[in-house]
Amino acid sequence: MKKERVLTGITTSGTPHLGNYIGAIKPSVVASKNSELDSFFFLADYHALIKNQDPALVRQSTKEIAATWLALGLDTDNSTFYRQSDVPEITELSWILTCLTAKGLMNRAHAYKAAVQANTAEGDDPDKAVTMGLYSYPILMAADILLFNGKQIPVGKDQIQHVEMARDIAQRFNHHYKELFVLPEAVISGDGSVLSGLDGRKMSKSYNNTIPLFLTEKKLQKHINKIKTNLLEPGEPKNPDDSTVFQLWQAFASSEQNQYMREQFAAGIAWGQAKKELFALINEELAPARARYEALMADGQFIEQQLQKGAEKARTQASLLLKQVRLAVGIGAIV
Ligand code: TRP
């Protein structure tokens, strides 16, 4: 039986935080070890250039995200783990797809529309600071997916539209040229819930409210202490369901541990104590990977070697399909 192909990427424009870990990285590590799946995981470094034009930051983030995946035990033999820019076939396909993607489709992309809306609200030129990279972002993402015949695409809710656009683009190609592409489907990664950050809003780099994944113990404790809580005193019953502390607990806890903390909340656990226990729970899960992460970051050789191995596997696949695509659209040798 043919294995299901799962494919997903992470944009290398920041330091991974607990929200990324719970929502995307942890489920991908589990999938990488599943022998019934044929998984592709990659560092979307060309996507990073859209948001980030600081070369040192892009390089650092690429290393951090690769080290994170490896430290958490991503199985790079059972899956294909690579850096987008090591597979030039992706950007080549991206141009071919650009030529058959309707501008109107891109006009509807959320990320672009949000930028235009923000500019308009400010009374600025609607296209202020909108690059062609931001505008065509979904086409590069379509190339990422279609080149490997990705079928299940685990993403956060904000990326569903992009996967649907990839599907539209694939259909257009298949209809106009030749049935070469599998139609991808978005699957919501993890349990679909979004983790809250220090201030209670969605944990996100743009809100500056994240808890980075691999902090030292001391800094992790410090961050957890900064989580916003209400003013209820020790002894006063607390509602777990509107508490960021409890939500984080739930993301790391077993069902017994969940039940235990619900009872503690009902019994009026002090916020300081709840945070102390939360720190211990998270730290227990992350400590072994943290040590591996630090070793990987100190010597990038192993990371690079893994990425080269992945690039080779990915390119072997990619070049086969790209060859057919080039042929189908009329590009290539005359004789
Ligand atoms: N755009 C995705 C994000 O920012 C990352 C990404 C790039 C991706 N290419 C992809 C995800 C292909 C899934 C499939 O989260």
mmCIF file of C-alpha atoms in Angstrom, residues 45-53 131 133-137 140:
data_model
loop_
_atom_site.group_PDB
_atom_site.id
_atom_site.type_symbol
_atom_site.label_atom_id
_atom_site.label_comp_id
_atom_site.label_asym_id
_atom_site.label_seq_id
_atom_site.Cartn_x
_atom_site.Cartn_y
_atom_site.Cartn_z
ATOM 1 C CA ASP A 45 13.914 29.923 4.429
ATOM 2 C CA TYR A 46 12.808 31.588 1.205
ATOM 3 C CA HIS A 47 9.516 32.356 2.904
ATOM 4 C CA ALA A 48 11.512 33.990 5.700
ATOM 5 C CA LEU A 49 12.856 36.630 3.305
ATOM 6 C CA ILE A 50 9.329 37.986 2.923
ATOM 7 C CA LYS A 51 9.129 39.087 6.542
ATOM 8 C CA ASN A 52 12.737 39.394 7.434
ATOM 9 C CA GLN A 53 15.500 41.127 5.589
ATOM 10 C CA THR A 131 6.565 43.411 -1.653
ATOM 11 C CA GLY A 133 7.195 38.359 -2.194
ATOM 12 C CA LEU A 134 4.314 38.977 0.217
ATOM 13 C CA TYR A 135 1.879 39.192 -2.666
ATOM 14 C CA SER A 136 2.960 35.925 -4.319
ATOM 15 C CA TYR A 137 3.702 34.092 -1.074
ATOM 16 C CA LEU A 140 5.817 29.653 -3.448
#
